[in-house]
Amino acid sequence: MTRISVKVDGTAYEDEVEPRLLLVHYLRDRLGLTGTPVGCDTSSCGACTVDLDGASVKSCSVLAVQADGGEVTTVQGLARDGEWTPLQQAFHEQHALQCGYCTPGMIMAARDLLRENPDPDADEVREALEGNMCRCTGYQNIVRAVLAAAASEEVTA
Amino acid sequence: MIPPAFDYARPTSLDEALRVLAEGGEDAKVLAGGQSLLPLLRLRLAFPELVVDVGRVPGLRGVREEGDTLVIGAMTTHHEVVRDPLVRRHAGLLAAATRTVADPAVRHRGTFGGSLAHADPAADLPAAVLAMDGELVVAGPGGRRSVPAREFFVDYLETVLEPDELLVEVRVPKADGWGFHYEKFQRVAQSYAIVGVAALVRRDDGRIAEARIGLVNMGSTPLRATAAERALAGCDGAPAVARAARSATDGTQPPGDTSGSPEYRAHLAQVLTRRAVLAAAGMG
Amino acid sequence: MTDQSTDRGAGQRAGREVGRGRLRKEDARLVTGQTNWTDNISVTGLLHLAFLRSPMAHARIERVDVSPALERPGVVAAFSGRDLAGGLGSLPCAWPVTEDIVLPDHPPVAVDEVRHAGDPVAVVVARDRYAAADALEAVEVDYEPLPPVLDLEAALAEDAPLVHADKGTNRSYVWPLKTGEDYETVKRRADVVVTRRFHQQRLIANAMEPRAVVVTPLAASGEYTVYSATQVPHILRVMLATVTGIPEQKLRVVAPDVGGGFGSKLQVYGEEAVALEVARRLGRPVKWTETRSEGYLATHQGRGMIQDIEVAATREGRLLGLKVDLLADMGAYLMLVTPGIPILGAFMYPAIYKMDAYDFTCTGVFTTKTPTDAYRGAGRPEATFAIERIMDELAAELGLDPVELRRRNWIRHEEFPYDSIAGLTYDSGNYEAATEKALALFGYDDLRAEQQKRNERGDTVRLGIGVSTYTEMCGLAPSRVLRDLRYAAGGWEAASIRMLPTGKVEVVTGTSPHGQGHVTSWSQIAADVLGVPFEDIEVVHGDTRAAPQGMDTYGSRSLVVGGSAVHHAAEKVVEKARRVAAHLLEANENDLDFTDGVFTVKGSPEARKTIQEIAFETFTSHDVPDGMEPTLNADQVTDPENFSYPHGTHLCAVEVDTETGQTRIRSYVCVDDVGRVINPVIVEGQVHGGLAQGIAQALYEEAVYDDEGNLVTGTMADYLVPVAGDLPEFVTERTETPATSNPLGVKGVGESGTIASTPAVVGAVVDALRPLGVNDVMMPCTPERVWRAVRSAKEASA
């Protein structure tokens, strides 16, 4: 067992973990943060995408011990006092989700894109989401949502 | 799926890392960014007894220049390589190839050195470093040695790295004044290249003076298309390049899988070499 | 910011809910991670299951020893197939399509023989998922390899090795349908006969949420709650009662948040039965969650057919007859509706066309591969693909534009209702309108002109145009028709509406949404009939205790059947409320108007009662008409009188690099007619997703097996699910020809995009290459297949 301390969605945790414990299982099974789902075992689908120290990562392909000393943000940590982020709002308004299983990862990946490129075009959005699969939407409304969120952030900025 | 159990070491110095690796021997596995290793562990295709996490070893990350050479730390992430101004200025081919690796989240974790040490012939970076005439600097119990990329890759997923050695940095000559292009042919955005061609071209007076071609997924290791390189020297336009590109398959033994037969890969290698060279030479 | 009452898009009927682009009530939980996926469920003492699966396609099990696994830390129990056989019966097949169908035994965990890679041989039970995964490695199994059965034609040969030796054959059934005139007679009148063989590759549904099941026992009373990532909680309850012998009333099945299904969760899986059995034996709660790679072997696959199709026509292009011979890959076992999938397609080969003779035969064949069953469209995409592709070939043969050929054969809008040659009654449709609109949006003539220019120039990158004028049958289904098809259940749907004392509303539905937005759409339907605000309605679903009756969600049936049931239930509530209002307002019921939730007396508008007031009056029941039951509720079970028949025209333009074989979709236009639209935002989303899956079949996806029967595309990294960059921006429009067979005028929309798009894309690829001499490319149209097609055409012409 290895001792780790990780801050997740603003809360500090200290735990003894097996070195092989995947970050996503640490979040889900140990911390009860089940907002981040698992969709595959080859780091293909991106459903488990979270933010680790300011960059998007696939939490199924990071060991919890690798996150030791780090800071994790999950989809559950985005809204502040019930106020959704522009991306969450845009996903709702643009009908960018159906079953919603890919949504946490999509939002976290899109968030990463907008941090680097606040004003992407549709092709850049499609490219940035290449690590995230959705089986329901055909992606069109997801692209719309990310563009809409980018536009709304600009207005509020 | 779930990785098998392993012991875990997280050295905080290079010496400690090398010591731990030496103790672990054949049963130890280096964890850099983990983007190749973790899927293997999760599918239970690898069963290391010891995983040595070199993520906290100082001095392995970042890009610097030493005269005509660019030095890229093994633990520099793909994300950092793509954005690094020195890489962009002096080794644009590496930035272009790295941009196509997997997806942004994987590029945040995956490392330059990790990808080379993993030595997957279907990966983008080994062929690009090969085309760049890179040298891989390896640290071991007896000190450091420098291995030319041409000698580094031995077989499928196999390099000259000994179990007690660690890839610490990669030195690539600056390719100022060379045109470059990375041509990746894949079925969906996320898949590996069926074939990839990393091309560097130096032009002189409207002709190709020199070309260096790295081939992805055309054998059990990344390859240089040496016959095509020779044939390309002196080419003065698209028809000549097309003729020269046909020898891109000389000496290759392309694999067959669900994405392409050996025969199709050979055909692609010729077409893509032509396209990559024309783009790199600005002869499009 | 979290206001859910806003909507998008112009409402077609101002002030009414139906037709408005309401944003979904479902989203708030999903965008914030406050979800309830089955794998999220955790209870005290929960144990985890893991299945050991066969590494080979076909083998006799010589020995299974689970005892070494029991020595592993954290392992509580382990069972072989034989250990479980006492408690568990065969997994069910609810659709034995013929009287003499060969229906093999299907133990949830294999006992004597494994019949596909991934067939389970043992299950271990441990304290956590890591310990369970580790313990699998300790189970000892000896296999005696048997020959795999992989090829559909070879499987039917006299001396073929058998998947089920005791059955003496790999032929499960032969199902014929011959209607109209005799095909061979008609064929003799034909000027042209075109024959093709098409292959429907096996597909993996890839619902983003892997399957999962949690069972919590109340051991003392013998009651069990089964939480499952299923599309069919009601069907699952009945079937689990049958398989386990647990009385149905002791079983509660809950479908919590379910992350997509596309048919793959329309199933009664062995893992569900085993979880229940283990919970019964141990008296402990258990959980099983599929890993993705495991699911590729263990979750049923879709498609898997060889289609021999022939059309006979006059030289003017009038269809005379159609003959279809199918070999349908059942896989190793017949699962819930495995044999029925190609039969659903049987009725759709004639599509929108008129003809004199139809001759269909389907042969179901066992192979040593993962069983097939429903995947989005289920039989109809296969049929639509084959007919639309052969219409293209016939057009080419006759030198006609493919749209013109379709025009010459389709049912004209004034001919509805129309009895199709396959025996269906198409209630409504307007193929002319949808096609005209699509051609205009697409710029068909301009693209044809550009194509001609590029062909004349001999461009390396060719332009191709594909056409699909599809229809489909959905809204499953009239129960009597299902009887005739030997399906073991009905096709009705249930709804209940409860007006609560405060005037708020609960709608209980028997449908089980997993992404379709029923909560939102059902709210819109009920709001209009009841005249209550959209926001005041809650929809209850997916729990057999809260929504005790239902037939669940598949086959684009939910809105057509379940939505209609909601509509009727709401009407019943209004009628009951009307009697109370008449009583309270001392008026004759016939003298009451009911608008926007308010009863008024004709001629004296000040005499009014809102439906909310009446809800309270019936709650107290202090003053209701004599003989009236208290409370304002109504139940409805609706059995549809017909299927519904969405249709539309899809047009696809592709650019094909003839040098590399790479295909890029340049534009995609579709005009769908799904009848009246309840929520255009949701409808558009369904179309988008359907298109993506249909395009994926055309270009990317295939479950590939090697010569030994191993799944080569065994992980998500090998099986090519397209991502955003692989798909184009779609142009989606609609025409609206209401269905006449249900009160809402709706048709299903869940599958139309998938059904229509595959032939449009493949047709476009072939169209691009036709000048080079290519007349077919097998799906998926991989770059290599395209390259080879071009090369062999060149060689043939040289």
PDB file of C-alpha atoms in Angstrom, chain C residues 700-786:
ATOM      1  CA  TYR C 700     -15.661   1.860 -40.300  1.00  0.00           C
ATOM      2  CA  GLU C 701     -17.014  -0.846 -38.069  1.00  0.00           C
ATOM      3  CA  GLU C 702     -16.785  -4.605 -38.221  1.00  0.00           C
ATOM      4  CA  ALA C 703     -16.420  -7.360 -35.688  1.00  0.00           C
ATOM      5  CA  VAL C 704     -13.675  -9.369 -37.358  1.00  0.00           C
ATOM      6  CA  TYR C 705     -13.008 -13.017 -36.448  1.00  0.00           C
ATOM      7  CA  ASP C 706      -9.940 -14.990 -37.385  1.00  0.00           C
ATOM      8  CA  ASP C 707      -9.896 -18.523 -38.796  1.00  0.00           C
ATOM      9  CA  GLU C 708     -10.023 -19.988 -35.329  1.00  0.00           C
ATOM     10  CA  GLY C 709     -13.022 -17.959 -34.253  1.00  0.00           C
ATOM     11  CA  ASN C 710     -11.195 -15.428 -32.100  1.00  0.00           C
ATOM     12  CA  LEU C 711     -12.479 -11.887 -32.179  1.00  0.00           C
ATOM     13  CA  VAL C 712      -9.644  -9.902 -33.717  1.00  0.00           C
ATOM     14  CA  THR C 713     -11.255  -6.527 -33.128  1.00  0.00           C
ATOM     15  CA  GLY C 714     -11.387  -7.353 -29.463  1.00  0.00           C
ATOM     16  CA  THR C 715     -10.955  -3.938 -27.877  1.00  0.00           C
ATOM     17  CA  MET C 716     -12.256  -0.453 -28.435  1.00  0.00           C
ATOM     18  CA  ALA C 717      -8.833   0.401 -29.819  1.00  0.00           C
ATOM     19  CA  ASP C 718      -9.292  -2.140 -32.626  1.00  0.00           C
ATOM     20  CA  TYR C 719     -12.995  -1.765 -33.382  1.00  0.00           C
ATOM     21  CA  LEU C 720     -13.344   1.586 -35.058  1.00  0.00           C
ATOM     22  CA  VAL C 721     -16.081   3.609 -33.399  1.00  0.00           C
ATOM     23  CA  PRO C 722     -15.955   6.974 -35.201  1.00  0.00           C
ATOM     24  CA  VAL C 723     -15.237  10.134 -33.231  1.00  0.00           C
ATOM     25  CA  ALA C 724     -16.192  13.711 -33.999  1.00  0.00           C
ATOM     26  CA  GLY C 725     -13.495  14.245 -36.599  1.00  0.00           C
ATOM     27  CA  ASP C 726     -14.563  11.189 -38.557  1.00  0.00           C
ATOM     28  CA  LEU C 727     -18.094  12.384 -39.210  1.00  0.00           C
ATOM     29  CA  PRO C 728     -19.449  15.275 -41.248  1.00  0.00           C
ATOM     30  CA  GLU C 729     -21.853  18.023 -40.347  1.00  0.00           C
ATOM     31  CA  PHE C 730     -25.319  16.728 -41.259  1.00  0.00           C
ATOM     32  CA  VAL C 731     -28.105  18.733 -42.843  1.00  0.00           C
ATOM     33  CA  THR C 732     -31.317  17.373 -41.399  1.00  0.00           C
ATOM     34  CA  GLU C 733     -34.771  18.513 -42.416  1.00  0.00           C
ATOM     35  CA  ARG C 734     -38.249  17.090 -42.208  1.00  0.00           C
ATOM     36  CA  THR C 735     -41.518  16.754 -43.949  1.00  0.00           C
ATOM     37  CA  GLU C 736     -44.501  15.986 -41.792  1.00  0.00           C
ATOM     38  CA  THR C 737     -47.124  13.495 -42.929  1.00  0.00           C
ATOM     39  CA  PRO C 738     -48.986  12.421 -39.804  1.00  0.00           C
ATOM     40  CA  ALA C 739     -49.440   8.748 -39.067  1.00  0.00           C
ATOM     41  CA  THR C 740     -53.108   7.823 -39.071  1.00  0.00           C
ATOM     42  CA  SER C 741     -52.809   4.856 -36.753  1.00  0.00           C
ATOM     43  CA  ASN C 742     -52.222   6.662 -33.492  1.00  0.00           C
ATOM     44  CA  PRO C 743     -53.799   9.708 -31.838  1.00  0.00           C
ATOM     45  CA  LEU C 744     -50.571  11.706 -31.899  1.00  0.00           C
ATOM     46  CA  GLY C 745     -49.877  11.177 -35.597  1.00  0.00           C
ATOM     47  CA  VAL C 746     -46.333  10.166 -34.684  1.00  0.00           C
ATOM     48  CA  LYS C 747     -43.958   7.658 -36.220  1.00  0.00           C
ATOM     49  CA  GLY C 748     -40.791   6.348 -34.592  1.00  0.00           C
ATOM     50  CA  VAL C 749     -37.498   8.134 -35.109  1.00  0.00           C
ATOM     51  CA  GLY C 750     -34.950   6.143 -33.136  1.00  0.00           C
ATOM     52  CA  GLU C 751     -33.764   3.934 -35.951  1.00  0.00           C
ATOM     53  CA  SER C 752     -34.519   5.789 -39.176  1.00  0.00           C
ATOM     54  CA  GLY C 753     -31.136   7.498 -39.421  1.00  0.00           C
ATOM     55  CA  THR C 754     -29.311   4.195 -39.085  1.00  0.00           C
ATOM     56  CA  ILE C 755     -31.607   2.412 -41.514  1.00  0.00           C
ATOM     57  CA  ALA C 756     -31.381   5.073 -44.193  1.00  0.00           C
ATOM     58  CA  SER C 757     -27.772   6.145 -44.106  1.00  0.00           C
ATOM     59  CA  THR C 758     -25.783   2.966 -44.725  1.00  0.00           C
ATOM     60  CA  PRO C 759     -26.930   2.453 -48.333  1.00  0.00           C
ATOM     61  CA  ALA C 760     -26.640   6.180 -49.060  1.00  0.00           C
ATOM     62  CA  VAL C 761     -22.968   6.133 -48.096  1.00  0.00           C
ATOM     63  CA  VAL C 762     -22.034   2.856 -49.762  1.00  0.00           C
ATOM     64  CA  GLY C 763     -24.073   3.855 -52.802  1.00  0.00           C
ATOM     65  CA  ALA C 764     -22.058   7.042 -52.991  1.00  0.00           C
ATOM     66  CA  VAL C 765     -18.758   5.165 -52.811  1.00  0.00           C
ATOM     67  CA  VAL C 766     -19.835   2.818 -55.596  1.00  0.00           C
ATOM     68  CA  ASP C 767     -21.183   5.746 -57.611  1.00  0.00           C
ATOM     69  CA  ALA C 768     -17.806   7.452 -57.389  1.00  0.00           C
ATOM     70  CA  LEU C 769     -16.052   4.373 -58.719  1.00  0.00           C
ATOM     71  CA  ARG C 770     -18.601   3.189 -61.257  1.00  0.00           C
ATOM     72  CA  PRO C 771     -16.904   4.958 -64.190  1.00  0.00           C
ATOM     73  CA  LEU C 772     -13.812   2.916 -63.330  1.00  0.00           C
ATOM     74  CA  GLY C 773     -15.799  -0.295 -63.611  1.00  0.00           C
ATOM     75  CA  VAL C 774     -16.613  -0.908 -59.941  1.00  0.00           C
ATOM     76  CA  ASN C 775     -20.124  -2.040 -59.061  1.00  0.00           C
ATOM     77  CA  ASP C 776     -19.835  -2.981 -55.419  1.00  0.00           C
ATOM     78  CA  VAL C 777     -17.622  -2.568 -52.373  1.00  0.00           C
ATOM     79  CA  MET C 778     -18.125  -4.747 -49.350  1.00  0.00           C
ATOM     80  CA  MET C 779     -18.873  -3.093 -46.014  1.00  0.00           C
ATOM     81  CA  PRO C 780     -17.206  -1.534 -44.263  1.00  0.00           C
ATOM     82  CA  CYS C 781     -15.764   0.256 -47.286  1.00  0.00           C
ATOM     83  CA  THR C 782     -12.244   0.295 -45.901  1.00  0.00           C
ATOM     84  CA  PRO C 783      -9.541   2.093 -47.826  1.00  0.00           C
ATOM     85  CA  GLU C 784      -8.009  -1.232 -48.757  1.00  0.00           C
ATOM     86  CA  ARG C 785     -11.287  -2.652 -50.071  1.00  0.00           C
ATOM     87  CA  VAL C 786     -11.858   0.465 -52.136  1.00  0.00           C
TER      88      VAL C 786
END
